[in-house]
Amino acid sequence: ALARQRDCWIVGPNTAGIIWPGRLLLGSLAPDDAVPGPVALISRSGTLSFEMVRILSQAGFGQSLCVNVGGDRVIGRNPAEYLRVAAADPGTRAIVLVGEVGGTKEYEAAEVVRSLRGQKPVVAYVAGRSVPRGRTMGHVGAILETDRDTAEHKRRALAAAGAVVVDTPWEVPGALRSLLAG
C-alpha cells in the first residue's frame, strides 16, 4: 500500500524479477536468453518465465519486457497492471501471458485482455491442468480451493476475453506467428 501511495512498483516478493532486454535487469532472469524485440512476457511462474524467454528467443521472437510477478498470494504488482504497461508500449506488438492454478490474477488479467481486442494480440498459457484439488503446487498461491482456481476455468475465461489459449509453452511461437502475420 505504501508503494502505491508513493507511485512505486515492487517487483516481487518470490519472483525471478523483470528484464527489459539490453536495458535493465532486476532479479535473476537470464539476460543471455533474452533479446530485444516486440513481444512482452508476463508470467506468474518463475520457472516458466525462464523457459518462455528461451522458447521465444529461439523462435526469433525478441522481448520488449519480461516480468515474473511471483506466484504467492501477496505480490508487488499483478499481471493485469503489467498487461496495461505492455499495451501502452509502442514497441510491444503482442503479449504472452503465463498463468497458473490458484488465485484470481488470471481473471483480473482477462478483463484487461478484453479491453485489448483489436489492439494487441495476447497468447495465454495456464500451467497446472492436472493439479489435484487441495494440493499446493510449489507455493502458497498455486492451490486449488474452488473450481475457479483450476487451469481449465482460467483458460476458458482468457479465451472468452479474446486471448489465444495454447496447451503447451512450445505452442506459443506458432500462435504468435499466426497472430502477427494477419
PDB file of C-alpha atoms in Angstrom, residues 84-159:
ATOM      1  CA  ARG A  84      -1.598  -2.331 -19.192  1.00  0.00           C
ATOM      2  CA  VAL A  85       2.098  -1.380 -19.300  1.00  0.00           C
ATOM      3  CA  ALA A  86       2.671  -3.690 -22.285  1.00  0.00           C
ATOM      4  CA  ALA A  87      -0.470  -2.411 -24.005  1.00  0.00           C
ATOM      5  CA  ALA A  88       0.725   1.193 -23.714  1.00  0.00           C
ATOM      6  CA  ASP A  89       4.222   0.393 -25.008  1.00  0.00           C
ATOM      7  CA  PRO A  90       4.538   1.280 -28.713  1.00  0.00           C
ATOM      8  CA  GLY A  91       7.398  -1.240 -29.042  1.00  0.00           C
ATOM      9  CA  THR A  92       5.189  -4.145 -27.980  1.00  0.00           C
ATOM     10  CA  ARG A  93       3.254  -5.832 -30.786  1.00  0.00           C
ATOM     11  CA  ALA A  94       2.000  -8.903 -28.889  1.00  0.00           C
ATOM     12  CA  ILE A  95       1.777 -10.191 -25.319  1.00  0.00           C
ATOM     13  CA  VAL A  96       2.362 -13.639 -23.846  1.00  0.00           C
ATOM     14  CA  LEU A  97       0.639 -14.291 -20.532  1.00  0.00           C
ATOM     15  CA  VAL A  98       1.649 -17.302 -18.439  1.00  0.00           C
ATOM     16  CA  GLY A  99      -0.764 -18.134 -15.651  1.00  0.00           C
ATOM     17  CA  GLU A 100      -1.189 -20.986 -13.229  1.00  0.00           C
ATOM     18  CA  VAL A 101      -3.692 -22.562 -10.881  1.00  0.00           C
ATOM     19  CA  GLY A 102      -4.860 -20.797  -7.728  1.00  0.00           C
ATOM     20  CA  GLY A 103      -5.973 -17.268  -7.024  1.00  0.00           C
ATOM     21  CA  THR A 104      -7.772 -14.725  -9.188  1.00  0.00           C
ATOM     22  CA  LYS A 105      -4.954 -12.999 -11.076  1.00  0.00           C
ATOM     23  CA  GLU A 106      -5.848 -14.554 -14.433  1.00  0.00           C
ATOM     24  CA  TYR A 107      -9.438 -13.308 -14.119  1.00  0.00           C
ATOM     25  CA  GLU A 108      -8.190  -9.777 -13.461  1.00  0.00           C
ATOM     26  CA  ALA A 109      -5.873 -10.154 -16.457  1.00  0.00           C
ATOM     27  CA  ALA A 110      -8.775 -11.376 -18.606  1.00  0.00           C
ATOM     28  CA  GLU A 111     -10.557  -8.050 -18.095  1.00  0.00           C
ATOM     29  CA  VAL A 112      -7.517  -6.221 -19.480  1.00  0.00           C
ATOM     30  CA  VAL A 113      -7.212  -8.728 -22.340  1.00  0.00           C
ATOM     31  CA  ARG A 114     -10.844  -7.995 -23.228  1.00  0.00           C
ATOM     32  CA  SER A 115     -10.027  -4.283 -23.479  1.00  0.00           C
ATOM     33  CA  LEU A 116      -7.104  -5.034 -25.845  1.00  0.00           C
ATOM     34  CA  ARG A 117      -9.180  -6.781 -28.515  1.00  0.00           C
ATOM     35  CA  GLY A 118      -8.182  -5.446 -31.885  1.00  0.00           C
ATOM     36  CA  GLN A 119      -5.158  -3.608 -30.449  1.00  0.00           C
ATOM     37  CA  LYS A 120      -2.535  -6.122 -29.332  1.00  0.00           C
ATOM     38  CA  PRO A 121      -2.926  -9.889 -29.514  1.00  0.00           C
ATOM     39  CA  VAL A 122      -2.478 -11.970 -26.375  1.00  0.00           C
ATOM     40  CA  VAL A 123      -1.343 -15.597 -26.266  1.00  0.00           C
ATOM     41  CA  ALA A 124      -2.023 -17.298 -22.932  1.00  0.00           C
ATOM     42  CA  TYR A 125      -0.788 -20.490 -21.351  1.00  0.00           C
ATOM     43  CA  VAL A 126      -2.112 -21.629 -17.951  1.00  0.00           C
ATOM     44  CA  ALA A 127       0.012 -24.230 -16.170  1.00  0.00           C
ATOM     45  CA  GLY A 128      -1.383 -26.908 -13.896  1.00  0.00           C
ATOM     46  CA  ARG A 129      -4.144 -28.618 -15.835  1.00  0.00           C
ATOM     47  CA  SER A 130      -3.642 -31.878 -13.925  1.00  0.00           C
ATOM     48  CA  VAL A 131      -3.126 -30.483 -10.411  1.00  0.00           C
ATOM     49  CA  PRO A 132      -5.260 -32.342  -7.849  1.00  0.00           C
ATOM     50  CA  ARG A 133      -7.691 -30.349  -5.742  1.00  0.00           C
ATOM     51  CA  GLY A 134      -6.499 -29.171  -2.327  1.00  0.00           C
ATOM     52  CA  ARG A 135      -2.832 -29.618  -3.167  1.00  0.00           C
ATOM     53  CA  THR A 136      -0.328 -26.770  -3.014  1.00  0.00           C
ATOM     54  CA  MET A 137       1.911 -26.805  -6.067  1.00  0.00           C
ATOM     55  CA  GLY A 138       5.194 -25.007  -5.488  1.00  0.00           C
ATOM     56  CA  HIS A 139       3.989 -22.028  -3.493  1.00  0.00           C
ATOM     57  CA  VAL A 140       1.005 -20.892  -1.495  1.00  0.00           C
ATOM     58  CA  GLY A 141      -0.609 -19.058  -4.437  1.00  0.00           C
ATOM     59  CA  ALA A 142      -0.884 -22.233  -6.507  1.00  0.00           C
ATOM     60  CA  ILE A 143      -3.549 -24.144  -4.607  1.00  0.00           C
ATOM     61  CA  LEU A 144      -6.883 -25.386  -5.902  1.00  0.00           C
ATOM     62  CA  GLU A 145      -9.627 -24.493  -3.458  1.00  0.00           C
ATOM     63  CA  THR A 146     -12.580 -23.991  -5.843  1.00  0.00           C
ATOM     64  CA  ASP A 147     -13.385 -24.662  -9.494  1.00  0.00           C
ATOM     65  CA  ARG A 148     -12.379 -21.061 -10.285  1.00  0.00           C
ATOM     66  CA  ASP A 149      -8.836 -21.905  -9.175  1.00  0.00           C
ATOM     67  CA  THR A 150      -8.402 -24.562 -11.865  1.00  0.00           C
ATOM     68  CA  ALA A 151      -6.393 -24.110 -15.037  1.00  0.00           C
ATOM     69  CA  GLU A 152      -9.409 -25.072 -17.159  1.00  0.00           C
ATOM     70  CA  HIS A 153     -11.636 -22.323 -15.737  1.00  0.00           C
ATOM     71  CA  LYS A 154      -8.877 -19.763 -16.197  1.00  0.00           C
ATOM     72  CA  ARG A 155      -8.220 -20.944 -19.774  1.00  0.00           C
ATOM     73  CA  ARG A 156     -11.912 -20.502 -20.607  1.00  0.00           C
ATOM     74  CA  ALA A 157     -12.007 -17.010 -19.067  1.00  0.00           C
ATOM     75  CA  LEU A 158      -8.932 -15.898 -21.007  1.00  0.00           C
ATOM     76  CA  ALA A 159     -10.263 -17.372 -24.269  1.00  0.00           C
TER      77      ALA A 159
END
